[in-house]
């Protein structure tokens, strides 16, 4: 089976940097995705890592270490609007269908 | 207009009733999915379809059925709703290109309450 672990909640101050970790166990791993969801709204895709290393997209970066079965989402220059839930999701097996973690609630304080 | 549209957005029903949640998309994607979200449990896959003639069970298909009426339409049915099916339901789409990166496009969700 597959399992993903991520913290349930992270808090940070506006303007700071925060890292949301995700560890996974799966067979036939292809890659790791990240999604953002505001207040029960539609989840939106943020990033995808198939290879080791850091991918940067504006204020958000995502990292993957395949050997450690570990990844993280890095959010810089935090803004209040970044308060949301963040989900990691693994692609594995033959179907390329994401299996989601339980999500991390990020709370950004002024 | 939204690319992935779910109806109804909110529904309250009683135990034993039959419920259908509908999803339509204008993205031209061939792949469609139904996920269920419960607080603290993330998104769990109920059913998925890679084309009109392809229907597959996901992680939690018991108590649910689906119909892919056309490439753009994918409906989820609860034949006899029970209270533990109270949840937020999401439809999502992808194509073979975006799907290869795990990028799904989600609807706004259908909140179902079973009393």
XYZ file of C-alpha atoms in Angstrom:
225
model
C 0.000 0.000 0.000
C 0.865 3.647 0.073
C 1.274 5.999 2.998
C 2.117 9.673 3.280
C 2.934 11.638 6.391
C 2.775 15.397 6.736
C 2.267 17.614 9.790
C -1.329 18.456 10.577
C -0.672 22.111 11.276
C 2.072 24.680 10.850
C 2.000 28.284 12.007
C 4.221 31.153 10.875
C 4.414 34.923 10.805
C 3.766 37.077 7.780
C 6.969 37.644 5.835
C 8.663 34.536 7.187
C 9.686 31.304 5.466
C 7.952 28.018 6.219
C 8.686 24.443 5.176
C 6.009 21.728 5.002
C 7.458 18.239 4.994
C 6.095 15.085 3.424
C 7.416 11.559 3.782
C 6.010 8.706 1.800
C 6.082 4.949 1.430
C 5.055 3.481 -1.885
C 6.177 1.128 -4.619
C 6.745 2.157 -8.207
C 7.239 5.825 -7.304
C 7.010 8.323 -10.156
C 6.835 11.697 -8.471
C 5.478 14.000 -5.782
C 2.913 16.765 -6.283
C 1.721 19.591 -4.054
C -1.721 21.178 -3.894
C -3.174 24.187 -2.096
C -6.744 24.389 -0.800
C -8.419 27.415 0.744
C -11.288 26.842 3.198
C -12.812 23.762 1.560
C -12.571 25.247 -1.918
C -11.178 23.538 -4.986
C -7.658 22.172 -4.490
C -5.230 23.766 -6.930
C -2.027 22.249 -8.260
C 1.205 23.917 -7.179
C 4.131 21.777 -8.285
C 5.480 18.393 -9.294
C 8.880 16.797 -8.674
C 9.970 13.656 -10.440
C 13.711 14.099 -9.977
C 15.800 14.903 -6.925
C 16.312 18.550 -6.222
C 14.567 21.849 -5.846
C 11.978 23.288 -8.223
C 11.230 26.987 -7.811
C 8.072 28.782 -8.878
C 7.940 32.313 -7.582
C 7.622 32.364 -3.792
C 6.994 28.615 -3.692
C 9.616 25.899 -4.083
C 9.329 22.133 -3.868
C 12.065 19.647 -3.074
C 12.351 15.905 -3.545
C 14.797 13.283 -2.313
C 13.898 9.941 -3.838
C 16.476 8.063 -1.798
C 14.971 9.395 1.448
C 11.326 9.128 0.260
C 10.965 12.716 1.372
C 9.896 16.026 -0.025
C 8.966 19.465 1.144
C 7.158 22.585 0.052
C 8.917 25.844 0.892
C 6.927 29.052 1.055
C 8.865 32.307 1.214
C 7.780 35.857 2.031
C 4.629 34.514 3.604
C 1.436 36.460 3.047
C -1.869 36.216 4.879
C -3.442 34.771 1.752
C -1.084 31.776 2.043
C -3.163 30.546 4.989
C -4.608 27.357 3.544
C -4.275 23.589 3.589
C -1.407 22.046 1.641
C -1.475 18.463 0.412
C 1.337 16.329 -0.882
C 0.396 13.573 -3.313
C 2.404 10.683 -4.726
C 2.192 9.288 -8.211
C 3.076 5.634 -8.291
C 2.129 2.327 -9.834
C 0.908 2.213 -13.397
C -2.018 4.598 -13.396
C -0.531 8.035 -12.631
C -3.359 8.776 -10.211
C -2.373 10.930 -7.240
C -2.728 9.517 -3.738
C -3.055 12.404 -1.312
C -1.703 12.948 2.176
C -3.965 14.156 4.954
C -2.957 17.764 4.503
C -1.185 20.447 6.502
C -3.093 23.482 7.701
C -0.861 26.556 7.410
C -1.835 29.482 9.584
C -0.104 32.773 8.860
C -0.216 35.371 11.615
C 0.289 39.125 11.159
C -17.641 29.889 -16.214
C -15.749 27.206 -14.341
C -13.920 24.574 -16.389
C -15.113 21.812 -14.053
C -18.666 22.264 -12.788
C -20.296 20.253 -10.040
C -23.994 20.175 -9.192
C -25.456 20.453 -6.663
C -23.009 22.478 -4.595
C -24.846 21.647 -1.400
C -27.336 18.907 -0.626
C -29.024 17.724 2.534
C -30.763 14.381 2.354
C -32.048 11.589 4.544
C -30.739 8.107 5.173
C -31.818 5.673 2.468
C -32.356 8.236 -0.257
C -30.716 7.958 -3.664
C -28.436 10.860 -4.507
C -26.653 11.789 -7.716
C -23.806 14.274 -7.920
C -23.038 15.512 -11.389
C -19.822 16.770 -12.937
C -19.255 18.334 -16.314
C -16.082 19.768 -17.805
C -15.171 22.001 -20.704
C -11.431 21.296 -20.599
C -11.600 18.530 -23.187
C -9.854 16.144 -20.814
C -10.319 12.416 -21.193
C -9.745 11.479 -17.556
C -12.221 12.183 -14.777
C -12.197 11.358 -11.081
C -14.371 11.491 -7.984
C -12.712 12.149 -4.628
C -14.165 12.404 -1.166
C -12.771 14.738 1.498
C -13.345 14.336 5.222
C -11.736 16.570 7.849
C -8.241 15.348 8.642
C -8.346 12.566 6.057
C -7.279 14.326 2.902
C -8.720 13.403 -0.475
C -9.615 9.781 -1.084
C -10.338 8.358 -4.521
C -13.788 6.856 -5.064
C -13.867 6.101 -8.818
C -11.988 7.147 -11.911
C -12.471 6.939 -15.650
C -9.822 7.288 -18.348
C -12.353 7.431 -21.167
C -16.052 6.895 -21.798
C -15.803 3.104 -21.810
C -13.391 2.880 -18.885
C -14.584 2.867 -15.254
C -12.378 1.868 -12.329
C -12.862 1.582 -8.592
C -10.733 3.654 -6.307
C -9.774 3.294 -2.682
C -13.276 3.715 -1.229
C -15.848 2.667 -3.857
C -18.213 0.705 -1.588
C -21.636 2.333 -1.463
C -21.017 4.397 -4.605
C -21.495 3.957 -8.334
C -20.596 6.121 -11.315
C -21.662 6.750 -14.871
C -19.577 8.308 -17.652
C -22.299 9.588 -19.935
C -19.943 11.398 -22.305
C -16.349 12.520 -22.341
C -17.414 15.683 -20.556
C -19.777 14.186 -17.964
C -19.116 11.935 -14.980
C -21.782 11.322 -12.341
C -21.481 9.843 -8.878
C -24.443 8.059 -7.287
C -25.184 7.005 -3.762
C -27.864 4.337 -4.133
C -28.915 4.434 -0.488
C -27.241 7.245 1.401
C -26.024 6.725 4.955
C -24.801 9.304 7.498
C -21.119 8.340 7.204
C -21.265 9.405 3.557
C -21.599 12.969 4.784
C -18.569 14.644 3.211
C -17.267 17.097 0.636
C -17.092 15.497 -2.792
C -14.789 16.690 -5.549
C -14.763 15.923 -9.231
C -11.454 16.339 -11.040
C -10.086 16.005 -14.553
C -6.762 15.501 -16.271
C -5.443 14.483 -19.657
C -2.581 12.170 -20.447
C -0.208 15.130 -20.454
C -1.177 16.847 -17.218
C -1.897 13.500 -15.623
C 1.723 12.521 -16.021
C 2.658 15.295 -13.600
C -0.135 14.570 -11.167
C -1.924 17.755 -12.123
C -5.629 17.421 -11.600
C -8.174 20.186 -12.189
C -10.829 20.196 -9.499
C -14.411 21.396 -9.383
C -15.633 23.570 -6.524
C -17.000 20.608 -4.604
C -20.393 19.249 -3.580
C -21.112 19.278 0.126
C -23.404 16.385 1.025
C -25.087 15.945 4.400
C -26.940 12.729 5.141
C -29.249 12.919 8.146
